[in-house]
Short mmCIF file of N, CA and C and ligand atoms in Angstrom, two decimals:
data_model
loop_
_atom_site.label_atom_id
_atom_site.label_comp_id
_atom_site.label_asym_id
_atom_site.label_seq_id
_atom_site.Cartn_x
_atom_site.Cartn_y
_atom_site.Cartn_z
N MET H 2 1.28 -36.69 24.47
CA MET H 2 2.21 -36.26 23.41
C MET H 2 1.46 -35.85 22.15
N LYS H 3 0.42 -36.65 21.86
CA LYS H 3 -0.34 -36.35 20.65
C LYS H 3 -0.94 -34.94 20.73
N ASN H 4 -1.48 -34.59 21.92
CA ASN H 4 -2.08 -33.27 22.09
C ASN H 4 -1.07 -32.14 21.93
N ILE H 5 0.12 -32.37 22.48
CA ILE H 5 1.16 -31.33 22.36
C ILE H 5 1.50 -31.12 20.89
N GLY H 6 1.58 -32.24 20.16
CA GLY H 6 1.87 -32.12 18.73
C GLY H 6 0.80 -31.33 18.00
N PHE H 7 -0.46 -31.57 18.39
CA PHE H 7 -1.57 -30.85 17.75
C PHE H 7 -1.50 -29.36 18.05
N ALA H 8 -1.20 -29.03 19.33
CA ALA H 8 -1.10 -27.63 19.72
C ALA H 8 0.03 -26.94 18.94
N ALA H 9 1.13 -27.66 18.79
CA ALA H 9 2.25 -27.07 18.06
C ALA H 9 1.86 -26.82 16.61
N ALA H 10 1.11 -27.76 16.04
CA ALA H 10 0.66 -27.59 14.65
C ALA H 10 -0.26 -26.39 14.54
N LEU H 11 -1.14 -26.23 15.53
CA LEU H 11 -2.04 -25.07 15.53
C LEU H 11 -1.26 -23.77 15.61
N ALA H 12 -0.26 -23.75 16.51
CA ALA H 12 0.54 -22.55 16.68
C ALA H 12 1.27 -22.22 15.39
N LEU H 13 1.75 -23.28 14.71
CA LEU H 13 2.46 -23.07 13.46
C LEU H 13 1.50 -22.49 12.41
N ALA H 14 0.30 -23.07 12.33
CA ALA H 14 -0.69 -22.59 11.37
C ALA H 14 -0.99 -21.12 11.65
N ALA H 15 -1.11 -20.75 12.93
CA ALA H 15 -1.42 -19.37 13.28
C ALA H 15 -0.29 -18.45 12.87
N SER H 16 0.96 -18.90 13.06
CA SER H 16 2.06 -18.01 12.72
C SER H 16 2.20 -17.89 11.21
N VAL H 17 1.87 -18.95 10.48
CA VAL H 17 1.90 -18.86 9.02
C VAL H 17 0.85 -17.87 8.55
N ALA H 18 -0.35 -17.96 9.17
CA ALA H 18 -1.43 -17.04 8.78
C ALA H 18 -1.03 -15.60 9.03
N SER H 19 -0.39 -15.32 10.20
CA SER H 19 -0.07 -13.94 10.51
C SER H 19 1.11 -13.43 9.68
N ALA H 20 1.86 -14.35 9.06
CA ALA H 20 2.96 -13.92 8.22
C ALA H 20 2.45 -13.38 6.88
N GLN H 21 1.21 -13.72 6.55
CA GLN H 21 0.62 -13.16 5.33
C GLN H 21 0.14 -11.75 5.61
N ASP H 22 -0.31 -11.05 4.57
CA ASP H 22 -0.61 -9.64 4.73
C ASP H 22 -2.04 -9.33 5.16
N ALA H 23 -2.83 -10.35 5.51
CA ALA H 23 -4.23 -10.10 5.87
C ALA H 23 -4.29 -9.14 7.06
N PRO H 24 -4.96 -8.00 6.90
CA PRO H 24 -5.04 -7.04 7.99
C PRO H 24 -5.78 -7.62 9.19
N SER H 25 -5.35 -7.26 10.42
CA SER H 25 -5.98 -7.80 11.62
C SER H 25 -7.17 -6.96 12.07
N GLY H 26 -7.29 -5.74 11.56
CA GLY H 26 -8.30 -4.82 12.08
C GLY H 26 -9.66 -4.93 11.41
N ASP H 27 -10.56 -4.03 11.85
CA ASP H 27 -11.95 -3.98 11.38
C ASP H 27 -12.07 -2.81 10.39
N ALA H 28 -12.16 -3.16 9.10
CA ALA H 28 -12.14 -2.12 8.05
C ALA H 28 -13.32 -1.17 8.15
N ALA H 29 -14.48 -1.67 8.59
CA ALA H 29 -15.67 -0.79 8.69
C ALA H 29 -15.45 0.28 9.75
N ASN H 30 -14.92 -0.14 10.90
CA ASN H 30 -14.60 0.86 11.94
C ASN H 30 -13.48 1.78 11.45
N GLY H 31 -12.54 1.20 10.71
CA GLY H 31 -11.45 2.00 10.16
C GLY H 31 -11.95 3.09 9.24
N GLU H 32 -12.99 2.80 8.48
CA GLU H 32 -13.56 3.81 7.58
C GLU H 32 -14.12 4.98 8.38
N THR H 33 -14.82 4.67 9.49
CA THR H 33 -15.36 5.72 10.35
C THR H 33 -14.24 6.57 10.94
N LEU H 34 -13.20 5.88 11.45
CA LEU H 34 -12.08 6.60 12.07
C LEU H 34 -11.35 7.46 11.04
N PHE H 35 -11.16 6.91 9.85
CA PHE H 35 -10.49 7.66 8.78
C PHE H 35 -11.28 8.94 8.48
N GLY H 36 -12.60 8.80 8.42
CA GLY H 36 -13.46 9.95 8.14
C GLY H 36 -13.39 11.02 9.22
N ARG H 37 -13.13 10.60 10.44
CA ARG H 37 -13.06 11.58 11.54
C ARG H 37 -11.67 12.17 11.70
N GLN H 38 -10.62 11.35 11.47
CA GLN H 38 -9.28 11.75 11.90
C GLN H 38 -8.30 12.08 10.77
N CYS H 39 -8.56 11.62 9.57
CA CYS H 39 -7.53 11.73 8.52
C CYS H 39 -7.94 12.60 7.34
N VAL H 40 -9.25 12.71 7.07
CA VAL H 40 -9.68 13.35 5.82
C VAL H 40 -9.41 14.85 5.76
N SER H 41 -9.12 15.47 6.91
CA SER H 41 -8.79 16.90 6.86
C SER H 41 -7.47 17.10 6.12
N CYS H 42 -6.64 16.08 6.09
CA CYS H 42 -5.33 16.20 5.43
C CYS H 42 -5.10 15.20 4.29
N HIS H 43 -5.73 14.04 4.36
CA HIS H 43 -5.43 12.98 3.39
C HIS H 43 -6.64 12.54 2.58
N SER H 44 -6.36 12.01 1.39
CA SER H 44 -7.36 11.32 0.57
C SER H 44 -6.69 10.08 0.01
N ALA H 45 -7.51 9.20 -0.55
CA ALA H 45 -6.97 8.12 -1.38
C ALA H 45 -7.49 8.41 -2.78
N ILE H 46 -6.57 8.62 -3.70
CA ILE H 46 -6.92 9.00 -5.07
C ILE H 46 -6.30 7.96 -6.00
N ASN H 47 -7.15 7.32 -6.81
CA ASN H 47 -6.62 6.23 -7.66
C ASN H 47 -5.93 6.76 -8.91
N ALA H 48 -5.42 5.83 -9.71
CA ALA H 48 -4.64 6.21 -10.89
C ALA H 48 -5.44 7.03 -11.88
N GLU H 49 -6.78 6.87 -11.84
CA GLU H 49 -7.64 7.65 -12.75
C GLU H 49 -7.93 9.04 -12.18
N GLY H 50 -7.40 9.34 -10.99
CA GLY H 50 -7.63 10.64 -10.38
C GLY H 50 -8.92 10.72 -9.59
N GLU H 51 -9.60 9.58 -9.40
CA GLU H 51 -10.84 9.59 -8.62
C GLU H 51 -10.53 9.53 -7.12
N VAL H 52 -11.23 10.36 -6.35
CA VAL H 52 -11.08 10.34 -4.90
C VAL H 52 -11.92 9.17 -4.37
N VAL H 53 -11.26 8.09 -3.93
CA VAL H 53 -12.00 6.91 -3.47
C VAL H 53 -12.13 6.89 -1.95
N ALA H 54 -11.40 7.75 -1.24
CA ALA H 54 -11.58 7.91 0.21
C ALA H 54 -11.20 9.34 0.56
N GLY H 55 -11.99 9.94 1.44
CA GLY H 55 -11.73 11.31 1.85
C GLY H 55 -12.44 12.31 0.96
N ARG H 56 -12.01 13.57 1.05
CA ARG H 56 -12.70 14.67 0.36
C ARG H 56 -11.77 15.41 -0.59
N GLY H 57 -10.65 14.80 -0.91
CA GLY H 57 -9.73 15.44 -1.86
C GLY H 57 -8.62 16.25 -1.21
N ALA H 58 -8.54 16.26 0.13
CA ALA H 58 -7.49 17.02 0.81
C ALA H 58 -6.11 16.50 0.43
N LYS H 59 -5.17 17.42 0.30
CA LYS H 59 -3.82 17.04 -0.13
C LYS H 59 -2.71 17.61 0.75
N THR H 60 -3.07 17.98 1.99
CA THR H 60 -2.04 18.44 2.93
C THR H 60 -1.06 17.30 3.21
N GLY H 61 -1.59 16.08 3.29
CA GLY H 61 -0.76 14.89 3.47
C GLY H 61 -0.74 14.12 2.15
N PRO H 62 0.21 13.18 2.01
CA PRO H 62 0.32 12.42 0.76
C PRO H 62 -0.90 11.52 0.49
N ASN H 63 -1.13 11.25 -0.79
CA ASN H 63 -2.18 10.33 -1.23
C ASN H 63 -1.97 8.97 -0.55
N LEU H 64 -3.02 8.45 0.07
CA LEU H 64 -2.89 7.17 0.77
C LEU H 64 -3.42 5.99 -0.05
N PHE H 65 -3.65 6.19 -1.33
CA PHE H 65 -4.09 5.08 -2.19
C PHE H 65 -2.92 4.11 -2.41
N GLY H 66 -3.23 2.81 -2.33
CA GLY H 66 -2.20 1.80 -2.64
C GLY H 66 -1.08 1.74 -1.61
N LEU H 67 -1.43 2.05 -0.35
CA LEU H 67 -0.41 2.11 0.70
C LEU H 67 0.24 0.75 0.96
N LEU H 68 -0.56 -0.32 0.90
CA LEU H 68 -0.04 -1.67 1.16
C LEU H 68 1.07 -2.01 0.17
N GLY H 69 2.27 -2.20 0.68
CA GLY H 69 3.40 -2.58 -0.17
C GLY H 69 4.09 -1.42 -0.85
N ARG H 70 3.58 -0.17 -0.60
CA ARG H 70 4.18 1.00 -1.25
C ARG H 70 5.42 1.44 -0.48
N VAL H 71 6.44 1.88 -1.20
CA VAL H 71 7.65 2.37 -0.52
C VAL H 71 7.27 3.60 0.31
N ILE H 72 7.74 3.63 1.54
CA ILE H 72 7.47 4.72 2.47
C ILE H 72 8.00 6.04 1.90
N GLY H 73 7.17 7.07 1.97
CA GLY H 73 7.61 8.40 1.52
C GLY H 73 7.85 8.51 0.03
N SER H 74 7.00 7.85 -0.78
CA SER H 74 7.32 7.76 -2.23
C SER H 74 6.28 8.34 -3.18
N VAL H 75 5.33 9.16 -2.68
CA VAL H 75 4.36 9.75 -3.61
C VAL H 75 5.05 10.87 -4.39
N GLU H 76 5.07 10.70 -5.70
CA GLU H 76 5.76 11.65 -6.56
C GLU H 76 5.14 13.04 -6.43
N GLY H 77 5.97 14.04 -6.28
CA GLY H 77 5.48 15.41 -6.23
C GLY H 77 5.09 15.88 -4.84
N PHE H 78 4.96 14.96 -3.87
CA PHE H 78 4.61 15.39 -2.52
C PHE H 78 5.87 15.88 -1.81
N ARG H 79 5.75 17.02 -1.12
CA ARG H 79 6.92 17.59 -0.43
C ARG H 79 7.05 17.02 0.98
N TYR H 80 7.68 15.85 1.05
CA TYR H 80 7.89 15.20 2.35
C TYR H 80 8.98 15.92 3.15
N GLY H 81 8.98 15.67 4.45
CA GLY H 81 10.07 16.13 5.31
C GLY H 81 11.32 15.29 5.06
N ASP H 82 12.46 15.82 5.48
CA ASP H 82 13.74 15.13 5.26
C ASP H 82 13.79 13.76 5.94
N SER H 83 13.16 13.64 7.13
CA SER H 83 13.30 12.40 7.89
C SER H 83 12.62 11.23 7.19
N ILE H 84 11.38 11.43 6.73
CA ILE H 84 10.69 10.31 6.05
C ILE H 84 11.39 10.01 4.72
N LEU H 85 12.02 11.02 4.12
CA LEU H 85 12.77 10.76 2.88
C LEU H 85 14.00 9.90 3.15
N ALA H 86 14.55 10.02 4.37
CA ALA H 86 15.68 9.16 4.73
C ALA H 86 15.21 7.71 4.85
N VAL H 87 13.97 7.52 5.31
CA VAL H 87 13.41 6.16 5.36
C VAL H 87 13.14 5.68 3.92
N ALA H 88 12.62 6.58 3.09
CA ALA H 88 12.33 6.24 1.69
C ALA H 88 13.58 5.70 1.00
N ALA H 89 14.73 6.26 1.34
CA ALA H 89 15.98 5.86 0.70
C ALA H 89 16.33 4.40 0.99
N THR H 90 15.77 3.84 2.07
CA THR H 90 16.03 2.44 2.39
C THR H 90 15.09 1.50 1.63
N GLU H 91 14.11 2.09 0.93
CA GLU H 91 13.10 1.35 0.18
C GLU H 91 12.24 0.45 1.04
N ALA H 92 12.12 0.78 2.33
CA ALA H 92 11.19 0.06 3.22
C ALA H 92 9.77 0.33 2.74
N VAL H 93 8.89 -0.66 2.89
CA VAL H 93 7.51 -0.50 2.40
C VAL H 93 6.51 -0.51 3.56
N TRP H 94 5.34 0.09 3.30
CA TRP H 94 4.27 0.09 4.29
C TRP H 94 3.64 -1.29 4.40
N ASP H 95 3.44 -1.68 5.65
CA ASP H 95 2.70 -2.89 6.00
C ASP H 95 2.01 -2.57 7.32
N GLU H 96 1.23 -3.50 7.83
CA GLU H 96 0.47 -3.19 9.04
C GLU H 96 1.36 -2.75 10.21
N ALA H 97 2.45 -3.48 10.47
CA ALA H 97 3.25 -3.18 11.66
C ALA H 97 3.86 -1.77 11.63
N PRO H 98 4.56 -1.39 10.56
CA PRO H 98 5.10 -0.02 10.57
C PRO H 98 3.98 1.04 10.57
N PHE H 99 2.88 0.78 9.87
CA PHE H 99 1.77 1.74 9.83
C PHE H 99 1.21 1.99 11.22
N VAL H 100 0.93 0.90 11.95
CA VAL H 100 0.32 1.02 13.28
C VAL H 100 1.24 1.81 14.21
N ALA H 101 2.54 1.58 14.11
CA ALA H 101 3.48 2.32 14.96
C ALA H 101 3.59 3.78 14.51
N TYR H 102 3.68 3.98 13.20
CA TYR H 102 3.86 5.34 12.66
C TYR H 102 2.71 6.26 13.04
N VAL H 103 1.48 5.85 12.78
CA VAL H 103 0.36 6.79 12.96
C VAL H 103 0.09 7.10 14.43
N GLN H 104 0.62 6.28 15.35
CA GLN H 104 0.42 6.61 16.77
C GLN H 104 1.40 7.68 17.24
N ASP H 105 2.51 7.85 16.54
CA ASP H 105 3.48 8.89 16.88
C ASP H 105 4.52 8.99 15.76
N PRO H 106 4.17 9.74 14.69
CA PRO H 106 5.06 9.78 13.51
C PRO H 106 6.49 10.20 13.83
N THR H 107 6.67 11.24 14.64
CA THR H 107 8.04 11.69 14.93
C THR H 107 8.80 10.63 15.71
N ASP H 108 8.16 10.03 16.71
CA ASP H 108 8.84 9.00 17.49
C ASP H 108 9.21 7.81 16.61
N TRP H 109 8.30 7.43 15.71
CA TRP H 109 8.59 6.30 14.81
C TRP H 109 9.79 6.61 13.92
N LEU H 110 9.87 7.83 13.41
CA LEU H 110 11.00 8.20 12.56
C LEU H 110 12.30 8.16 13.37
N ARG H 111 12.25 8.65 14.62
CA ARG H 111 13.46 8.65 15.47
C ARG H 111 13.94 7.24 15.72
N THR H 112 13.00 6.35 16.04
CA THR H 112 13.36 4.95 16.32
C THR H 112 13.88 4.27 15.06
N THR H 113 13.15 4.46 13.96
CA THR H 113 13.50 3.77 12.72
C THR H 113 14.85 4.23 12.19
N LEU H 114 15.12 5.52 12.30
CA LEU H 114 16.37 6.06 11.76
C LEU H 114 17.50 6.06 12.78
N GLY H 115 17.16 5.82 14.08
CA GLY H 115 18.18 5.92 15.12
C GLY H 115 18.72 7.34 15.21
N ASP H 116 17.83 8.32 15.00
CA ASP H 116 18.24 9.73 14.97
C ASP H 116 17.29 10.54 15.85
N ALA H 117 17.79 10.98 16.99
CA ALA H 117 16.95 11.68 17.97
C ALA H 117 16.44 13.03 17.46
N ARG H 118 17.00 13.52 16.37
CA ARG H 118 16.54 14.82 15.85
C ARG H 118 15.57 14.68 14.69
N ALA H 119 15.24 13.43 14.31
CA ALA H 119 14.30 13.22 13.20
C ALA H 119 12.95 13.85 13.56
N ARG H 120 12.24 14.32 12.55
CA ARG H 120 10.95 14.97 12.76
C ARG H 120 9.98 14.59 11.66
N SER H 121 8.70 14.52 12.02
CA SER H 121 7.67 14.28 11.01
C SER H 121 6.92 15.56 10.72
N LYS H 122 6.47 15.70 9.48
CA LYS H 122 5.60 16.83 9.12
C LYS H 122 4.15 16.51 9.43
N MET H 123 3.88 15.27 9.85
CA MET H 123 2.49 14.91 10.17
C MET H 123 2.21 15.21 11.64
N ALA H 124 1.37 16.21 11.87
CA ALA H 124 1.08 16.66 13.24
C ALA H 124 -0.23 16.03 13.71
N PHE H 125 -0.25 14.72 13.83
CA PHE H 125 -1.45 14.02 14.31
C PHE H 125 -1.03 12.68 14.86
N LYS H 126 -1.71 12.23 15.92
CA LYS H 126 -1.43 10.92 16.51
C LYS H 126 -2.71 10.14 16.71
N VAL H 127 -2.75 8.92 16.22
CA VAL H 127 -3.89 8.03 16.48
C VAL H 127 -3.75 7.53 17.92
N ARG H 128 -4.90 7.44 18.63
CA ARG H 128 -4.85 7.21 20.06
C ARG H 128 -4.47 5.79 20.48
N SER H 129 -4.82 4.77 19.68
CA SER H 129 -4.52 3.40 20.12
C SER H 129 -4.09 2.53 18.95
N ALA H 130 -3.39 1.44 19.29
CA ALA H 130 -2.95 0.48 18.27
C ALA H 130 -4.16 -0.16 17.60
N GLU H 131 -5.23 -0.34 18.37
CA GLU H 131 -6.44 -0.95 17.83
C GLU H 131 -7.07 -0.05 16.76
N ASP H 132 -7.19 1.23 17.06
CA ASP H 132 -7.72 2.18 16.07
C ASP H 132 -6.83 2.18 14.83
N ALA H 133 -5.51 2.18 15.06
CA ALA H 133 -4.57 2.23 13.93
C ALA H 133 -4.74 0.98 13.05
N ALA H 134 -4.91 -0.19 13.67
CA ALA H 134 -5.06 -1.44 12.91
C ALA H 134 -6.37 -1.41 12.11
N ASP H 135 -7.42 -0.81 12.67
CA ASP H 135 -8.69 -0.71 11.95
C ASP H 135 -8.54 0.21 10.73
N ILE H 136 -7.84 1.33 10.92
CA ILE H 136 -7.63 2.25 9.80
C ILE H 136 -6.78 1.57 8.72
N TRP H 137 -5.78 0.80 9.16
CA TRP H 137 -4.95 0.05 8.19
C TRP H 137 -5.83 -0.91 7.37
N ALA H 138 -6.72 -1.63 8.07
CA ALA H 138 -7.57 -2.61 7.37
C ALA H 138 -8.40 -1.90 6.29
N TYR H 139 -8.86 -0.69 6.60
CA TYR H 139 -9.64 0.09 5.63
C TYR H 139 -8.75 0.52 4.46
N LEU H 140 -7.61 1.12 4.75
CA LEU H 140 -6.75 1.65 3.68
C LEU H 140 -6.17 0.53 2.83
N ALA H 141 -5.98 -0.65 3.43
CA ALA H 141 -5.41 -1.78 2.68
C ALA H 141 -6.37 -2.28 1.59
N THR H 142 -7.65 -1.82 1.66
CA THR H 142 -8.60 -2.25 0.63
C THR H 142 -8.42 -1.44 -0.66
N PHE H 143 -7.64 -0.35 -0.61
CA PHE H 143 -7.47 0.49 -1.80
C PHE H 143 -6.17 0.19 -2.53
N GLY H 144 -6.32 -0.38 -3.71
CA GLY H 144 -5.17 -0.50 -4.59
C GLY H 144 -4.09 -1.47 -4.15
N ALA H 145 -4.46 -2.44 -3.31
CA ALA H 145 -3.45 -3.40 -2.86
C ALA H 145 -2.83 -4.13 -4.05
N ASP H 146 -3.63 -4.33 -5.09
CA ASP H 146 -3.13 -5.04 -6.28
C ASP H 146 -2.29 -4.13 -7.17
N GLU H 147 -2.28 -2.83 -6.84
CA GLU H 147 -1.48 -1.90 -7.66
C GLU H 147 -0.36 -1.32 -6.82
N ALA H 148 0.02 -2.04 -5.77
CA ALA H 148 1.03 -1.54 -4.85
C ALA H 148 2.28 -1.11 -5.59
N GLY H 149 2.86 -0.04 -5.12
CA GLY H 149 4.12 0.40 -5.68
C GLY H 149 3.97 1.53 -6.69
N GLN H 150 2.76 1.84 -7.07
CA GLN H 150 2.60 2.91 -8.06
C GLN H 150 2.75 4.28 -7.42
C1 LIG S 207 -2.89 17.68 10.12
C2 LIG S 207 -2.74 16.95 8.89
C3 LIG S 207 -2.67 15.43 8.97
C4 LIG S 207 -3.55 14.57 9.59
C5 LIG S 207 -4.80 14.91 10.39
C6 LIG S 207 -3.08 13.23 9.27
N1 LIG S 207 -1.95 13.28 8.53
FE1 LIG S 207 -0.89 11.70 7.80
N2 LIG S 207 0.49 12.96 7.00
C7 LIG S 207 0.42 14.33 7.04
C8 LIG S 207 1.63 14.89 6.45
C9 LIG S 207 1.95 16.38 6.27
C10 LIG S 207 2.42 13.79 6.07
C11 LIG S 207 3.84 13.82 5.48
C12 LIG S 207 4.83 13.54 6.61
C13 LIG S 207 6.28 13.93 6.34
O1 LIG S 207 6.61 14.39 5.22
O2 LIG S 207 7.10 13.81 7.28
C14 LIG S 207 1.67 12.58 6.41
C15 LIG S 207 2.11 11.29 6.16
C16 LIG S 207 1.35 10.16 6.38
C17 LIG S 207 1.73 8.83 6.00
C18 LIG S 207 2.98 8.44 5.22
C19 LIG S 207 2.56 8.21 3.77
C20 LIG S 207 3.64 7.95 2.77
O3 LIG S 207 3.50 8.41 1.64
O4 LIG S 207 4.63 7.27 3.09
C21 LIG S 207 0.74 7.98 6.42
C22 LIG S 207 0.71 6.49 6.28
C23 LIG S 207 -0.27 8.80 7.06
N3 LIG S 207 0.14 10.13 7.02
C24 LIG S 207 -1.44 8.33 7.58
C25 LIG S 207 -2.39 9.11 8.25
C26 LIG S 207 -3.61 8.58 8.83
C27 LIG S 207 -4.04 7.14 8.75
C28 LIG S 207 -4.24 9.63 9.44
C29 LIG S 207 -5.51 9.61 10.25
C30 LIG S 207 -5.49 8.74 11.38
C31 LIG S 207 -3.42 10.81 9.22
N4 LIG S 207 -2.31 10.46 8.49
C32 LIG S 207 -3.74 12.09 9.68
C33 LIG S 207 -0.60 15.09 7.55
C34 LIG S 207 -1.66 14.60 8.30
#
Protein backbone atom coordinates (compact mmCIF):
# COMPACT_ATOMS: atom_id res chain seq x y z
CA MET A 1 0.00 0.00 0.00
CA LYS A 2 2.81 2.33 0.89
CA ASN A 3 4.34 1.89 -2.58
CA ILE A 4 1.06 2.58 -4.33
CA GLY A 5 0.72 5.77 -2.32
CA PHE A 6 4.21 6.82 -3.36
CA ALA A 7 3.49 6.12 -7.03
CA ALA A 8 0.30 8.15 -6.82
CA ALA A 9 2.23 11.03 -5.26
CA LEU A 10 4.79 10.84 -8.06
CA ALA A 11 2.05 10.84 -10.69
CA LEU A 12 0.48 13.85 -9.02
CA ALA A 13 3.80 15.69 -8.92
CA ALA A 14 4.28 14.94 -12.63
CA SER A 15 0.84 16.23 -13.54
CA VAL A 16 1.38 19.38 -11.49
CA ALA A 17 4.69 19.95 -13.29
CA SER A 18 3.10 19.51 -16.73
CA ALA A 19 0.31 21.92 -15.81
CA GLN A 20 2.91 24.68 -15.67
CA ASP A 21 4.13 26.34 -18.83
CA ALA A 22 7.62 24.81 -18.97
CA PRO A 23 8.16 23.80 -22.61
CA SER A 24 8.76 20.07 -23.17
CA GLY A 25 10.97 20.46 -26.24
CA ASP A 26 14.65 21.08 -26.98
CA ALA A 27 15.13 24.82 -27.61
CA ALA A 28 18.56 24.38 -29.26
CA ASN A 29 17.14 21.99 -31.85
CA GLY A 30 14.16 24.31 -32.16
CA GLU A 31 16.48 27.17 -33.10
CA THR A 32 17.96 25.07 -35.92
CA LEU A 33 14.52 24.04 -37.16
CA PHE A 34 13.23 27.62 -36.97
CA GLY A 35 16.21 28.75 -39.05
CA ARG A 36 15.44 26.15 -41.71
CA GLN A 37 11.64 26.20 -41.81
CA CYS A 38 10.24 29.50 -40.55
CA VAL A 39 12.61 32.40 -41.27
CA SER A 40 11.55 32.72 -44.91
CA CYS A 41 8.26 34.11 -43.60
CA HIS A 42 8.62 34.91 -39.88
CA SER A 43 10.85 36.82 -37.47
CA ALA A 44 10.71 37.59 -33.78
CA ILE A 45 11.00 41.34 -33.36
CA ASN A 46 11.01 42.84 -29.86
CA ALA A 47 9.35 46.03 -28.65
CA GLU A 48 12.49 48.01 -29.53
CA GLY A 49 12.19 46.82 -33.14
CA GLU A 50 15.24 44.53 -32.91
CA VAL A 51 15.10 41.29 -34.89
CA VAL A 52 15.94 38.70 -32.20
CA ALA A 53 15.14 35.63 -34.36
CA GLY A 54 15.07 35.24 -38.11
CA ARG A 55 16.12 37.70 -40.82
CA GLY A 56 13.37 40.30 -40.63
CA ALA A 57 10.85 38.53 -42.91
CA LYS A 58 7.28 39.73 -42.42
CA THR A 59 5.19 37.50 -44.69
CA GLY A 60 3.93 35.89 -41.46
CA PRO A 61 3.17 37.67 -38.17
CA ASN A 62 5.88 38.61 -35.67
CA LEU A 63 6.46 35.59 -33.40
CA PHE A 64 7.98 37.55 -30.51
CA GLY A 65 6.21 37.02 -27.17
CA LEU A 66 4.09 34.14 -28.50
CA LEU A 67 3.76 32.45 -25.09
CA GLY A 68 0.48 33.68 -23.61
CA ARG A 69 -0.26 35.98 -26.56
CA VAL A 70 -3.81 36.07 -27.92
CA ILE A 71 -3.97 34.05 -31.15
CA GLY A 72 -4.09 36.21 -34.28
CA SER A 73 -3.42 39.47 -32.42
CA VAL A 74 -0.37 41.20 -33.98
CA GLU A 75 -1.51 44.72 -34.70
CA GLY A 76 -1.35 45.68 -38.35
CA PHE A 77 -0.83 42.12 -39.64
CA ARG A 78 -3.38 41.12 -42.29
CA TYR A 79 -4.57 37.78 -40.93
CA GLY A 80 -7.05 35.52 -42.70
CA ASP A 81 -10.68 35.53 -41.56
CA SER A 82 -10.45 32.10 -39.90
CA ILE A 83 -7.63 32.88 -37.45
CA LEU A 84 -9.39 36.19 -36.70
CA ALA A 85 -12.44 34.15 -35.67
CA VAL A 86 -10.18 32.35 -33.17
CA ALA A 87 -8.76 35.71 -32.06
CA ALA A 88 -12.29 36.82 -31.19
CA THR A 89 -12.44 34.07 -28.54
CA GLU A 90 -9.28 35.53 -26.92
CA ALA A 91 -7.66 32.08 -26.83
CA VAL A 92 -3.90 32.34 -26.22
CA TRP A 93 -0.87 30.50 -27.58
CA ASP A 94 0.58 27.74 -25.44
CA GLU A 95 2.51 24.60 -26.30
CA ALA A 96 -0.52 22.39 -27.05
CA PRO A 97 -2.31 24.65 -29.56
CA PHE A 98 1.04 25.66 -31.13
CA VAL A 99 2.16 22.06 -31.70
CA ALA A 100 -1.18 21.20 -33.33
CA TYR A 101 -1.39 24.42 -35.36
CA VAL A 102 2.04 24.34 -37.01
CA GLN A 103 1.62 20.71 -38.13
CA ASP A 104 -1.48 21.65 -40.15
CA PRO A 105 -2.74 25.24 -39.76
CA THR A 106 -5.88 24.82 -41.89
CA ASP A 107 -6.88 21.57 -40.19
CA TRP A 108 -6.31 23.14 -36.75
CA LEU A 109 -8.54 26.09 -37.65
CA ARG A 110 -11.27 23.74 -38.94
CA THR A 111 -11.19 21.67 -35.76
CA THR A 112 -10.95 24.65 -33.42
CA LEU A 113 -13.75 26.58 -35.10
CA GLY A 114 -15.88 23.54 -36.01
CA ASP A 115 -16.00 24.99 -39.54
CA ALA A 116 -15.05 22.73 -42.45
CA ARG A 117 -14.49 25.75 -44.70
CA ALA A 118 -11.98 27.49 -42.42
CA ARG A 119 -8.63 28.22 -44.09
CA SER A 120 -5.18 29.34 -43.01
CA LYS A 121 -2.99 31.81 -44.87
CA MET A 122 0.04 29.90 -43.58
CA ALA A 123 1.11 27.51 -46.34
CA PHE A 124 3.57 25.39 -44.36
CA LYS A 125 3.40 22.27 -42.18
CA VAL A 126 5.90 21.11 -39.58
CA ARG A 127 6.52 17.39 -40.07
CA SER A 128 6.26 16.06 -36.50
CA ALA A 129 4.94 16.93 -33.05
CA GLU A 130 8.48 16.55 -31.73
CA ASP A 131 9.87 19.16 -34.14
CA ALA A 132 6.94 21.44 -33.30
CA ALA A 133 7.60 21.11 -29.54
CA ASP A 134 11.29 21.95 -30.09
CA ILE A 135 10.39 25.07 -32.08
CA TRP A 136 7.93 26.05 -29.33
CA ALA A 137 10.66 25.68 -26.69
CA TYR A 138 12.84 28.05 -28.74
CA LEU A 139 10.12 30.65 -29.40
CA ALA A 140 8.95 30.54 -25.77
CA THR A 141 12.34 32.03 -24.80
CA PHE A 142 11.39 35.33 -26.49
CA GLY A 143 9.40 37.80 -24.50
CA ALA A 144 7.57 35.33 -22.28
CA ASP A 145 7.62 38.00 -19.57
CA GLU A 146 6.05 40.50 -21.96
CA ALA A 147 3.27 38.21 -23.12
CA GLY A 148 0.24 39.92 -24.51
CA GLN A 149 1.94 42.87 -26.14
C1 LIG B 1 5.35 30.44 -46.45
C2 LIG B 1 5.33 31.35 -45.34
C3 LIG B 1 5.29 30.77 -43.93
C4 LIG B 1 6.12 29.82 -43.38
C5 LIG B 1 7.27 29.08 -44.03
C6 LIG B 1 5.71 29.70 -41.99
N1 LIG B 1 4.65 30.50 -41.72
FE1 LIG B 1 3.70 30.74 -39.94
N2 LIG B 1 2.38 32.03 -40.78
C7 LIG B 1 2.42 32.46 -42.09
C8 LIG B 1 1.26 33.30 -42.35
C9 LIG B 1 0.93 34.01 -43.67
C10 LIG B 1 0.53 33.35 -41.15
C11 LIG B 1 -0.82 34.03 -40.90
C12 LIG B 1 -1.91 32.97 -40.97
C13 LIG B 1 -3.34 33.47 -41.18
O1 LIG B 1 -3.56 34.70 -41.21
O2 LIG B 1 -4.24 32.62 -41.34
C14 LIG B 1 1.27 32.55 -40.17
C15 LIG B 1 0.88 32.38 -38.84
C16 LIG B 1 1.64 31.73 -37.90
C17 LIG B 1 1.32 31.66 -36.51
C18 LIG B 1 0.16 32.37 -35.81
C19 LIG B 1 0.73 33.61 -35.12
C20 LIG B 1 -0.25 34.54 -34.48
O3 LIG B 1 -0.01 35.75 -34.54
O4 LIG B 1 -1.25 34.11 -33.90
C21 LIG B 1 2.28 30.89 -35.90
C22 LIG B 1 2.35 30.52 -34.45
C23 LIG B 1 3.20 30.49 -36.94
N3 LIG B 1 2.77 31.01 -38.15
C24 LIG B 1 4.33 29.74 -36.72
C25 LIG B 1 5.19 29.30 -37.74
C26 LIG B 1 6.36 28.47 -37.50
C27 LIG B 1 6.82 28.02 -36.14
C28 LIG B 1 6.91 28.21 -38.72
C29 LIG B 1 8.10 27.33 -39.04
C30 LIG B 1 7.98 25.98 -38.61
C31 LIG B 1 6.09 28.89 -39.72
N4 LIG B 1 5.07 29.54 -39.09
C32 LIG B 1 6.34 28.87 -41.08
C33 LIG B 1 3.37 32.15 -43.03
C34 LIG B 1 4.36 31.19 -42.88
